[in-house]
Coordinates of C-alpha atoms and ligand atoms in Angstrom, one line a residue:
X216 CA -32.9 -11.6 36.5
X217 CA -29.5 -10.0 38.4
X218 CA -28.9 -6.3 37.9
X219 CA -25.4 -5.7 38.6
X220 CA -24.4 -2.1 38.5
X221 CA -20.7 -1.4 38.1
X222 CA -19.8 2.3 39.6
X223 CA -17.0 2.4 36.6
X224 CA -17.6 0.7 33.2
X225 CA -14.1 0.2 32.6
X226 CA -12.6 -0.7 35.9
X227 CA -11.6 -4.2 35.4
X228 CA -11.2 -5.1 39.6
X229 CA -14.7 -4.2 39.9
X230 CA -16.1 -6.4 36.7
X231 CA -14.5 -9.3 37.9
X232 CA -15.5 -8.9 41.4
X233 CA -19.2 -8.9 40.0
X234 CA -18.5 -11.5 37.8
X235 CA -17.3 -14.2 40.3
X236 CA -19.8 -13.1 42.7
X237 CA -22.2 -13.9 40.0
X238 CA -20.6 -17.3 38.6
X239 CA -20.1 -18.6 42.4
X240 CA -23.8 -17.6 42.3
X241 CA -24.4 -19.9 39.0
X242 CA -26.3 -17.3 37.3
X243 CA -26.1 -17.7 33.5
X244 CA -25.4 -14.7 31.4
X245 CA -29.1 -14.8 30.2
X246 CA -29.9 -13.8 33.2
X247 CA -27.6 -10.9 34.3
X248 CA -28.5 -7.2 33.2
X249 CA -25.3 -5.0 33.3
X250 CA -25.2 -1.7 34.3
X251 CA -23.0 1.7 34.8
X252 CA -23.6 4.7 37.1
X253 CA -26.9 5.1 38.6
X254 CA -29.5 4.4 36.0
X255 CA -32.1 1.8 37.1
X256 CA -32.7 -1.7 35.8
X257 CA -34.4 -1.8 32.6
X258 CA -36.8 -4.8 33.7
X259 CA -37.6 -3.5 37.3
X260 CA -35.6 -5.6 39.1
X261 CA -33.8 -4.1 42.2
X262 CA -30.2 -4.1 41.3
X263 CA -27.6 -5.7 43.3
X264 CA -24.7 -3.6 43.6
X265 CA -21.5 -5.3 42.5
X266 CA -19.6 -7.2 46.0
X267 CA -17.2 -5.8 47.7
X268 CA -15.2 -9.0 48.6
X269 CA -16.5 -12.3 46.2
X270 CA -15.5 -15.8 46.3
X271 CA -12.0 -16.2 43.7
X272 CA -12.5 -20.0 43.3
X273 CA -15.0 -19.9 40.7
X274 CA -12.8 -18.0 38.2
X275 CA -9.6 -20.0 39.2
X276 CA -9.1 -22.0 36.3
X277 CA -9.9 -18.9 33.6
X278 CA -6.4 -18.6 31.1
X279 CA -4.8 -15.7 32.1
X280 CA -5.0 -15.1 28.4
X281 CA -8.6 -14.1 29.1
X282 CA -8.0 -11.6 32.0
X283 CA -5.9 -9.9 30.1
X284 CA -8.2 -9.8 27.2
X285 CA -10.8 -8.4 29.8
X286 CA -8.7 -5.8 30.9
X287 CA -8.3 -4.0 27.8
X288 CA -11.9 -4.9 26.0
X289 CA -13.5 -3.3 29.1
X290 CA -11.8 0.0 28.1
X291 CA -14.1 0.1 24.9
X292 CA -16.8 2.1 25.2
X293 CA -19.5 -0.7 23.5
X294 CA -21.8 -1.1 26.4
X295 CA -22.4 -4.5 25.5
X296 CA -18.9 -5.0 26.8
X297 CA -19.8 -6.1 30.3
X298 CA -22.3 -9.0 29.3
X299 CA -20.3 -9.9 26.2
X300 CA -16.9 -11.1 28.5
X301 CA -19.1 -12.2 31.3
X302 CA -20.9 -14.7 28.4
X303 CA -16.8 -15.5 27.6
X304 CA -16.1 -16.3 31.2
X305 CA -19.4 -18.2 31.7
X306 CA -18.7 -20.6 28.7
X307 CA -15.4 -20.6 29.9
X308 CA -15.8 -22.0 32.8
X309 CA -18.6 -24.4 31.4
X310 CA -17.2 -26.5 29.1
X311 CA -15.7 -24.7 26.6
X312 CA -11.9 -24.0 27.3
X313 CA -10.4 -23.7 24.6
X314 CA -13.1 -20.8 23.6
X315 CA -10.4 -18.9 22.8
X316 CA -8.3 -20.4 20.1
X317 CA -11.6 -20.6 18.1
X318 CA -11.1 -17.6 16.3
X319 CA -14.0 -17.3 14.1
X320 CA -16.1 -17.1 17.6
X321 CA -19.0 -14.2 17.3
X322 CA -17.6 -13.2 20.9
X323 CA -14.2 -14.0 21.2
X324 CA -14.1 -12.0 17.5
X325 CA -15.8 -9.4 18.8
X326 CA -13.9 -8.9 21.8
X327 CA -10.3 -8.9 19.6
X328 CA -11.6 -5.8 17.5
X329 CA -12.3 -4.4 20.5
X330 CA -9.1 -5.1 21.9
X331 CA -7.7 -4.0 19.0
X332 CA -9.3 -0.9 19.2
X333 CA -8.6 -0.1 22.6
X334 CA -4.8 -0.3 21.7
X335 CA -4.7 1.3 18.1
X336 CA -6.6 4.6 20.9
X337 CA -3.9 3.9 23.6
X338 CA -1.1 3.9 21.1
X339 CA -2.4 7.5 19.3
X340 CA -2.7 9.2 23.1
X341 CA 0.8 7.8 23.5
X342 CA 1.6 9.8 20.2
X343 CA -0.3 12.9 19.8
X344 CA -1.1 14.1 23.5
X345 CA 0.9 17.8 22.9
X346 CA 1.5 19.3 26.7
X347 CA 1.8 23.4 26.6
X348 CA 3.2 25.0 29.5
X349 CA 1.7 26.5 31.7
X350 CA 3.6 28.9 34.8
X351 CA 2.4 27.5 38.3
X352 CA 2.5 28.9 42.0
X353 CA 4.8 26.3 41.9
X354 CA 7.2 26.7 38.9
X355 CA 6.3 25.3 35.1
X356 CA 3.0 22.5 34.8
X357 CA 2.2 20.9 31.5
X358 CA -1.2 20.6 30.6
X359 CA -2.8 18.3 27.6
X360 CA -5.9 18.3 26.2
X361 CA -6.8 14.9 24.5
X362 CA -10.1 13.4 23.0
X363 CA -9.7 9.3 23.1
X364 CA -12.2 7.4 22.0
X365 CA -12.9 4.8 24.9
X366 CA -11.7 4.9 28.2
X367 CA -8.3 4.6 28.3
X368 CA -6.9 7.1 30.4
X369 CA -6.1 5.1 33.4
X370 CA -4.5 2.7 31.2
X371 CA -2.0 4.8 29.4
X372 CA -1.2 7.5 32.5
X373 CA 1.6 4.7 33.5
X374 CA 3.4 5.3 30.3
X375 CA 3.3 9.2 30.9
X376 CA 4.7 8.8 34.8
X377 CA 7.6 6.9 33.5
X378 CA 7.9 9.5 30.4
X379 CA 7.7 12.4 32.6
X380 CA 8.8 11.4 35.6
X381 CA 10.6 15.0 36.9
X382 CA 7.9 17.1 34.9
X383 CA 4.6 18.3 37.0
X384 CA 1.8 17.1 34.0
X385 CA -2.0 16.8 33.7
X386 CA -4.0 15.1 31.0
X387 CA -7.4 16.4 30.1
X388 CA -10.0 14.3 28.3
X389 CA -14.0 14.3 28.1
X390 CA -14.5 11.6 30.0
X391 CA -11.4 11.4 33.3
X392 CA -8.4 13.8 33.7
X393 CA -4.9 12.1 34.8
X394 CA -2.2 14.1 37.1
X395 CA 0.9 13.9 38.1
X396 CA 2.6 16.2 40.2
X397 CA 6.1 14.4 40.7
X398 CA 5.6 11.8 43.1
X399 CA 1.8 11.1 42.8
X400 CA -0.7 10.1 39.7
X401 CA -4.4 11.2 40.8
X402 CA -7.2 10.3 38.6
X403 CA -10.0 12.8 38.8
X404 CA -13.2 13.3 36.5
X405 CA -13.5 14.7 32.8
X406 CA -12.9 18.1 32.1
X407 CA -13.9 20.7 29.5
X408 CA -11.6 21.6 26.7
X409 CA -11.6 25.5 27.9
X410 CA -9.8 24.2 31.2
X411 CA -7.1 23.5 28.9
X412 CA -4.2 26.0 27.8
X413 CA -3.6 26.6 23.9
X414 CA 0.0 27.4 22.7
X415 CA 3.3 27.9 23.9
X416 CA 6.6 29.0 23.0
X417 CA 8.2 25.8 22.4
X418 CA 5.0 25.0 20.2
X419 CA 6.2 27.8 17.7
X420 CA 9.6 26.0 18.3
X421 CA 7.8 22.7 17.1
X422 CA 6.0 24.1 14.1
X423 CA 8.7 26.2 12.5
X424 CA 11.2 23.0 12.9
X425 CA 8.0 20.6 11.4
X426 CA 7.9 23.0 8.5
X427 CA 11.8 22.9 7.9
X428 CA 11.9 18.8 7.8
X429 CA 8.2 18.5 5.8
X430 CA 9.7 17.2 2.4
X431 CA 7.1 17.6 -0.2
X432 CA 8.7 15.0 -1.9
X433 CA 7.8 12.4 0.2
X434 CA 4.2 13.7 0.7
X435 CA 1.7 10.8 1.2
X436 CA -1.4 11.9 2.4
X437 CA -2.8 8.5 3.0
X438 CA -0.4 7.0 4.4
X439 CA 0.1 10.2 6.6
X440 CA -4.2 10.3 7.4
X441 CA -3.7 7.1 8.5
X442 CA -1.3 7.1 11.0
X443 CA -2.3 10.7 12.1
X444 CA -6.0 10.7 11.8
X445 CA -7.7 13.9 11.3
X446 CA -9.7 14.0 14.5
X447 CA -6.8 14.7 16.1
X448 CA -5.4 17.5 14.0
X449 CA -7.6 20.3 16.2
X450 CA -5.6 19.4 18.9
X451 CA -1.7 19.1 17.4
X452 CA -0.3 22.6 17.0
X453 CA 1.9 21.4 13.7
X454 CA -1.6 20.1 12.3
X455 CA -2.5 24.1 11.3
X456 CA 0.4 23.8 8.9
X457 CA -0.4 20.3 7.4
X458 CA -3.6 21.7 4.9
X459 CA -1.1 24.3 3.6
X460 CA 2.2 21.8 3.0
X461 CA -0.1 19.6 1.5
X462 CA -1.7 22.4 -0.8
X463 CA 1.8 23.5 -1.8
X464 CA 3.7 19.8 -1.8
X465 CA 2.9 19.2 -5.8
X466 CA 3.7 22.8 -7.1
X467 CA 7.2 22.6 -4.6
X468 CA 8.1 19.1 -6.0
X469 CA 7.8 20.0 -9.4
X470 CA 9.9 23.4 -9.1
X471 CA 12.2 20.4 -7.1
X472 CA 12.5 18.7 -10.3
X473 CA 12.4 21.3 -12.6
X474 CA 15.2 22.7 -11.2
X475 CA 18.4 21.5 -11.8
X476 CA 20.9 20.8 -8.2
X477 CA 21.8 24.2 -7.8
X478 CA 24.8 24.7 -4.6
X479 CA 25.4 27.6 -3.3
X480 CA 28.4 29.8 -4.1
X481 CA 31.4 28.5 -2.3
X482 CA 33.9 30.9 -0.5
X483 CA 36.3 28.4 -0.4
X484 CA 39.6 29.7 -1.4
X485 CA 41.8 27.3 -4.5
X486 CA 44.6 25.1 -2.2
X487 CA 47.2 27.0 -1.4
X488 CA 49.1 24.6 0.5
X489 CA 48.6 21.5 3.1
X490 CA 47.4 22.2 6.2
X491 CA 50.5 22.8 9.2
X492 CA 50.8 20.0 11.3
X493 CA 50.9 19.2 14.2
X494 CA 49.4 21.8 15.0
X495 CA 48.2 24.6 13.3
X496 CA 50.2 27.9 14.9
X497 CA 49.2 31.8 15.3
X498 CA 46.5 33.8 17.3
X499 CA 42.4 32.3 16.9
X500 CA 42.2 34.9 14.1
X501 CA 45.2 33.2 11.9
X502 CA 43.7 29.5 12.7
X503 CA 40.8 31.0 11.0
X504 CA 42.5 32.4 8.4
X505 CA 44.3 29.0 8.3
X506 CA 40.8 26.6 8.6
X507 CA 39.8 28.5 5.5
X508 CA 42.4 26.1 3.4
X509 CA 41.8 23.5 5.0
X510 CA 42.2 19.6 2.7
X511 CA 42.6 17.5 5.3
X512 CA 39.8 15.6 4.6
X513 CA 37.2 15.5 1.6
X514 CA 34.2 17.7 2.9
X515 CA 35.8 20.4 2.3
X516 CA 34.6 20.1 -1.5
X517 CA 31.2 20.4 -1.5
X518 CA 30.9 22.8 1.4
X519 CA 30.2 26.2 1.0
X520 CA 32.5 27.5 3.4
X521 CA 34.8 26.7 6.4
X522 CA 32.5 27.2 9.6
X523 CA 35.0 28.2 12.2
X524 CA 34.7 29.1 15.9
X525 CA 33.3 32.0 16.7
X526 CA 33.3 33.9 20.5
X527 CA 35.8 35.7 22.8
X528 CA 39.6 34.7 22.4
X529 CA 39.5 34.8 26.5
X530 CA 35.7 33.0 26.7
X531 CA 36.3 30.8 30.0
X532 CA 33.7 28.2 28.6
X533 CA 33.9 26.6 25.0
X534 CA 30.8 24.7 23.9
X535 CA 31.4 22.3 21.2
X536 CA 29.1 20.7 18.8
X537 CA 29.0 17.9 16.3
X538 CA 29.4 19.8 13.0
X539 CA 27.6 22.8 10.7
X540 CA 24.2 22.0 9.2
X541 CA 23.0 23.5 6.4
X542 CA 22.1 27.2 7.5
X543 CA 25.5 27.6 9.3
X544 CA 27.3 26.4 6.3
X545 CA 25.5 29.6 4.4
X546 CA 26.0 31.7 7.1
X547 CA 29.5 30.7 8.1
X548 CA 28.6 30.5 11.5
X549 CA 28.1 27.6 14.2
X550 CA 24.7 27.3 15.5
X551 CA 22.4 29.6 13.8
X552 CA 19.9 27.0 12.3
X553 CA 16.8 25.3 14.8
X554 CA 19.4 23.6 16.8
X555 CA 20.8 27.1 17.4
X556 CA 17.8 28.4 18.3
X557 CA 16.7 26.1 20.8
X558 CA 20.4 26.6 22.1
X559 CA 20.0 29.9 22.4
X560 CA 16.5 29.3 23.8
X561 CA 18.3 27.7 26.7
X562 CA 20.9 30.1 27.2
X563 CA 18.4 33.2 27.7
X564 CA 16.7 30.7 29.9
X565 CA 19.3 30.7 32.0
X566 CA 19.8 33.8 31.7
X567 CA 23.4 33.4 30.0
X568 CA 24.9 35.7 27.1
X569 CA 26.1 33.4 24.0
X570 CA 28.2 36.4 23.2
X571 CA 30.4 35.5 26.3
X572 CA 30.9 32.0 25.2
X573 CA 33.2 30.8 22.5
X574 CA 31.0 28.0 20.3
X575 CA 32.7 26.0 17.7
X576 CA 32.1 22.7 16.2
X577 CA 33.8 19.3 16.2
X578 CA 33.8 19.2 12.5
X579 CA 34.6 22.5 10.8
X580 CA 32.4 21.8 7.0
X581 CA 29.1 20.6 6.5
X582 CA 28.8 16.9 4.6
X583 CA 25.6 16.4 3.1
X584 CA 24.0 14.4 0.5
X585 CA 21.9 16.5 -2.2
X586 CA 18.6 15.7 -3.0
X587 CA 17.1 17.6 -6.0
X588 CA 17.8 21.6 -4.3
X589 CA 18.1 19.8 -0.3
X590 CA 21.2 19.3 1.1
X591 CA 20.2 16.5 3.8
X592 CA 22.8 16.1 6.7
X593 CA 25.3 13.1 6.9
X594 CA 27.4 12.3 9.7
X595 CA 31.1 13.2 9.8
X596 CA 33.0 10.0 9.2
X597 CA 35.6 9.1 11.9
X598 CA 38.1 9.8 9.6
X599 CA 36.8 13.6 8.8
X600 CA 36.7 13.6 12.9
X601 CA 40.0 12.7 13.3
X602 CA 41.0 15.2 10.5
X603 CA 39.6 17.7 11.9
X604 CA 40.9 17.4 15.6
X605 CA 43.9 19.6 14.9
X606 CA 41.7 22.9 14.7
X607 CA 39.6 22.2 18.0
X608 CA 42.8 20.8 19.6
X609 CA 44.2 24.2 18.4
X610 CA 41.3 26.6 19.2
X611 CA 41.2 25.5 23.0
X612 CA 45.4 25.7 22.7
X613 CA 44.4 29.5 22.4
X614 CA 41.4 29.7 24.3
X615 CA 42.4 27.9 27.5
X616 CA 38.8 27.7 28.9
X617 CA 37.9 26.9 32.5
X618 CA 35.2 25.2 31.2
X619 CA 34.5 22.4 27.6
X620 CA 30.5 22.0 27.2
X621 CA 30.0 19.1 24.8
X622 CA 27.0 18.9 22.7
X623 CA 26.1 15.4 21.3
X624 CA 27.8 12.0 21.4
X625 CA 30.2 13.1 18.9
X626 CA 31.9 16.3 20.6
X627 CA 32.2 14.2 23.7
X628 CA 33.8 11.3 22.1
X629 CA 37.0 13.2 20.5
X630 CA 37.5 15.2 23.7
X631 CA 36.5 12.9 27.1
X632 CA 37.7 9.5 24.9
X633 CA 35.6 7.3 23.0
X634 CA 34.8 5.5 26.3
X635 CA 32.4 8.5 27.3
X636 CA 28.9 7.5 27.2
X637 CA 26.3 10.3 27.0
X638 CA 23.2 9.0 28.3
X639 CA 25.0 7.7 31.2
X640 CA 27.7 10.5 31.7
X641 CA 25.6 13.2 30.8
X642 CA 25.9 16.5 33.5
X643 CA 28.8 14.9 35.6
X644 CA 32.2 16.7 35.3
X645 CA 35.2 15.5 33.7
X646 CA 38.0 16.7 34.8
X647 CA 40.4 17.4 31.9
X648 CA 43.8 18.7 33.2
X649 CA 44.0 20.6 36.6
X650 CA 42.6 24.2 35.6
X651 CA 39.9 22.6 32.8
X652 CA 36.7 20.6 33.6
X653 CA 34.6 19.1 30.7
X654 CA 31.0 18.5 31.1
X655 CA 28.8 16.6 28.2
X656 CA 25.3 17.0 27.2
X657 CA 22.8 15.7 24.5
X658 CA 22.9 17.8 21.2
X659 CA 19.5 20.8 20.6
X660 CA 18.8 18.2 17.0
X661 CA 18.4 15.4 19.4
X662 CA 15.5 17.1 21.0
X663 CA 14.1 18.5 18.0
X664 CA 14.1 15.2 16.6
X665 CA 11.4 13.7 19.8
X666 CA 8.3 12.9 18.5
X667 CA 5.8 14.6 20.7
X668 CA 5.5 17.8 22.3
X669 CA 5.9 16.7 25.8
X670 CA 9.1 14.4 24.9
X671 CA 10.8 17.5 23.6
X672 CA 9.4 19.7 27.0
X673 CA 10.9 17.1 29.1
X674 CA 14.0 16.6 27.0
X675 CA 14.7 20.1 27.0
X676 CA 14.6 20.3 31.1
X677 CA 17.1 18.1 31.2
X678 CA 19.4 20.2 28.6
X679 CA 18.7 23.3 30.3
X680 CA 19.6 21.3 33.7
X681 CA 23.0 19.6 32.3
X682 CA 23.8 23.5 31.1
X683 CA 22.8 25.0 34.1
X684 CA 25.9 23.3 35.6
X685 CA 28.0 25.9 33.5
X686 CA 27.2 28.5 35.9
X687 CA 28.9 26.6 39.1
X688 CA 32.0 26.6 37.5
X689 CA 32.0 30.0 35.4
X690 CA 29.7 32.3 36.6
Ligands
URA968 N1 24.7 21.3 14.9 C1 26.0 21.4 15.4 O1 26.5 20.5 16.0 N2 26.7 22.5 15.1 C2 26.2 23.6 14.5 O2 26.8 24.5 14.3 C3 24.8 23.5 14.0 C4 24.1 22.3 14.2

């Protein structure tokens, strides 16, 4: 009988090692006792640590179909796992090769469910790690907390470097911890939940947006359980909310139903007369005045109110969004709903005063499609866009900024030319005439809209990057 003991259960360089060593060796699986770590041979035997440098040729003609099979089965954490791919490789390489397209195989069955389960693990850490920031000697670190179920950490950190490149991150699990601080991903050993932080400001961000899109009408639990299992819950900061919305979900759908569509008053004014063309004359406060009546296009109908500009007549930067949501169409104001708030977020950031900007919107009314008492967003049409050019054409006419901050694809589009692409143009300067620069970046829903906490962290660098560039040019 060969002992092999394998330092790490799940490094797959070191299980192939032994295995060649021990197939060059012609030692049948019958008689090879695996082991990991330290503890001693259950029969006696001295064990024979795994080589340093074996013999390739005996594994030479093994599909690479198998390797890669290996790789991820020895991730699992079914001890067997070792002497169940070594008995693969053994029949394998001993008359049976085409072991693997015999599906109903005990091992090569075995080893897909485990496969599969090694990837249904790798895909939920991909979805539900949740970073919180934490301040560092050396500026912000995100840490996560995670509990997988097999050892997968090595396997998946990859994903995270390329996710995260320009963010300094560590993942915490039970049984290995992943960093990266930039430049360099170190695997170290487990670590405790304690070591790990709990909440954060954009968490609060995170939940009050996840409570605003949680439609109760389109509750299902199972399907929902499913895809999110509980056992991660403790660890996803919107999870505290999910008993409650699910508590509530019938009693709010039924009020949904039972209540007939009800819109909110409109404030806008009976036509008067068609909008001036070209373009709309008098000081910021008449183009208000002037928006107010505005037919140019149908969304003025079902809005509840023109959603003008609002900000200094002098402001030397504009910033420019898409068009009003829901909350701004109440309020009659641009950006006072989540977008706004992670807008502002930024802004105080960077320590820059909204007041001193002037922040309008590409599209001056809020389109929508009603569902029950929701309003849910709809894009603005080219043709709405195009309607509405006249009033942002007109409000920087008045304005004259130094500076044009775009928000989104669609604010970028009417003013730099429908050329301008935003992930590729994003924080460069445009220059728009000889005392005006334009500068684009992606729009605050874009960011609310990432799946997972560290996406939006990451996403919302970058933003506060691409707006930091405001300051060069108007202090
Ligand atoms: N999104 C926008 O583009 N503008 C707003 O005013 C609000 C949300």
């Amino acid at each position: 009988m060969r002992s092999v003991i394998l330092e790490d259960g799940s490094d797959f360089g070191a299980w192939r090692s032994a295995a060649r060593e021990l197939l060059a060796a012609g030692l049948p699986p019958a008689q090879v006792q695996w082991q990991v770590g330290g503890a001693t041979d259950l029969f006696g035997a001295a064990p024979a640590p795994a080589p340093a440098d074996p013999p390739a040729a005996a594994v030479g003609r093994v599909p690479r179909e198998f390797m890669s099979l290996a790789d991820t089965v020895l991730a699992h954490s079914d001890p067997r796992r070792h002497a169940v791919l070594y008995r693969m490789l053994w029949r394998l390489t001993h008359g049976e090769r085409k072991l693997l397209q015999i599906a109903t195989d005990d091992d090569v069955s075995w080893a897909h469910i485990a496969a599969k389960a090694v990837r249904r693990d790798m895909h939920k850490m991909k979805a539900f790690v949740r970073f919180r920031e934490v301040a560092g000697p050396e500026g912000a670190v995100f840490i996560a907390w995670f509990e997988p179920l097999h050892d997968i950490v090595a396997r998946v950190a990859p994903f995270f470097v390329r996710r995260f490149t320009g963010m300094r991150w560590s993942i915490l699990t039970p049984l290995r911890s992943a960093h990266w601080d930039g430049e360099t991903l170190r695997l170290d050993a487990g670590a405790d939940k304690a070591d790990a932080p709990t909440g954060d400001a954009l968490e609060d961000l995170w939940r009050t947006y996840f409570a605003n899109i949680f439609n109760p009408a389109r509750l299902k639990v199972r399907a929902m359980t499913q895809e999110m299992p509980v056992r991660y819950w403790k660890n996803l900061p919107e999870a505290a909310l999910i008993p409650a919305l699910i508590q509530d979900a019938s009693a709010r759908m039924q009020a949904m139903v039972d209540k007939a569509p009800t819109m909110p008053q409109r404030r806008i004014p009976a036509p008067v007369k068609p909008v001036p063309a070209p373009l709309p004359g008098g000081s910021l406060a008449q183009l208000r005045e002037q928006a107010r009546q505005c037919r140019a296009c149908p969304l003025w109908q079902p809005a509840t109110q023109t959603v003008f500009g609002e900000g200094p007549d002098d402001a030397r930067i504009v910033v420019v969004g898409e068009q009003p949501g829901d909350q701004e169409d109440l309020a009659g104001r641009p950006f006072v709903g989540p977008s706004g708030e992670l807008f502002d977020r930024a802004l105080a950031q960077l320590g820059i005063e909204r007041h001193a900007l002037y922040i309008t919107n590409t599209v001056k009314h809020f389109k929508f499609e009603p569902r029950g008492k929701r309003r849910l967003h709809a894009r603005a049409n080219a043709q709405e866009q195009a309607a509405c050019r006249q009033w942002l054409a007109a409000e920087l006419d008045r304005i004259q900024p130094r500076l044009i901050v775009c928000l989104g694809a669609m604010a970028a589009q009417n003013l730099f030319g429908s050329e301008f692409r935003l992930l590729e143009q994003r924080g460069q300067w445009i220059t728009l005439d000889e005392s005006t620069r334009g500068i684009a970046t992606v729009h605050p829903s874009y960011i609310l809209r990432l799946p997972s906490e560290a996406a939006r962290a990451a996403a919302f660098e970058d933003f506060v990057r691409d707006l930091d560039r405001m300051r060069e040019l108007a202090p």
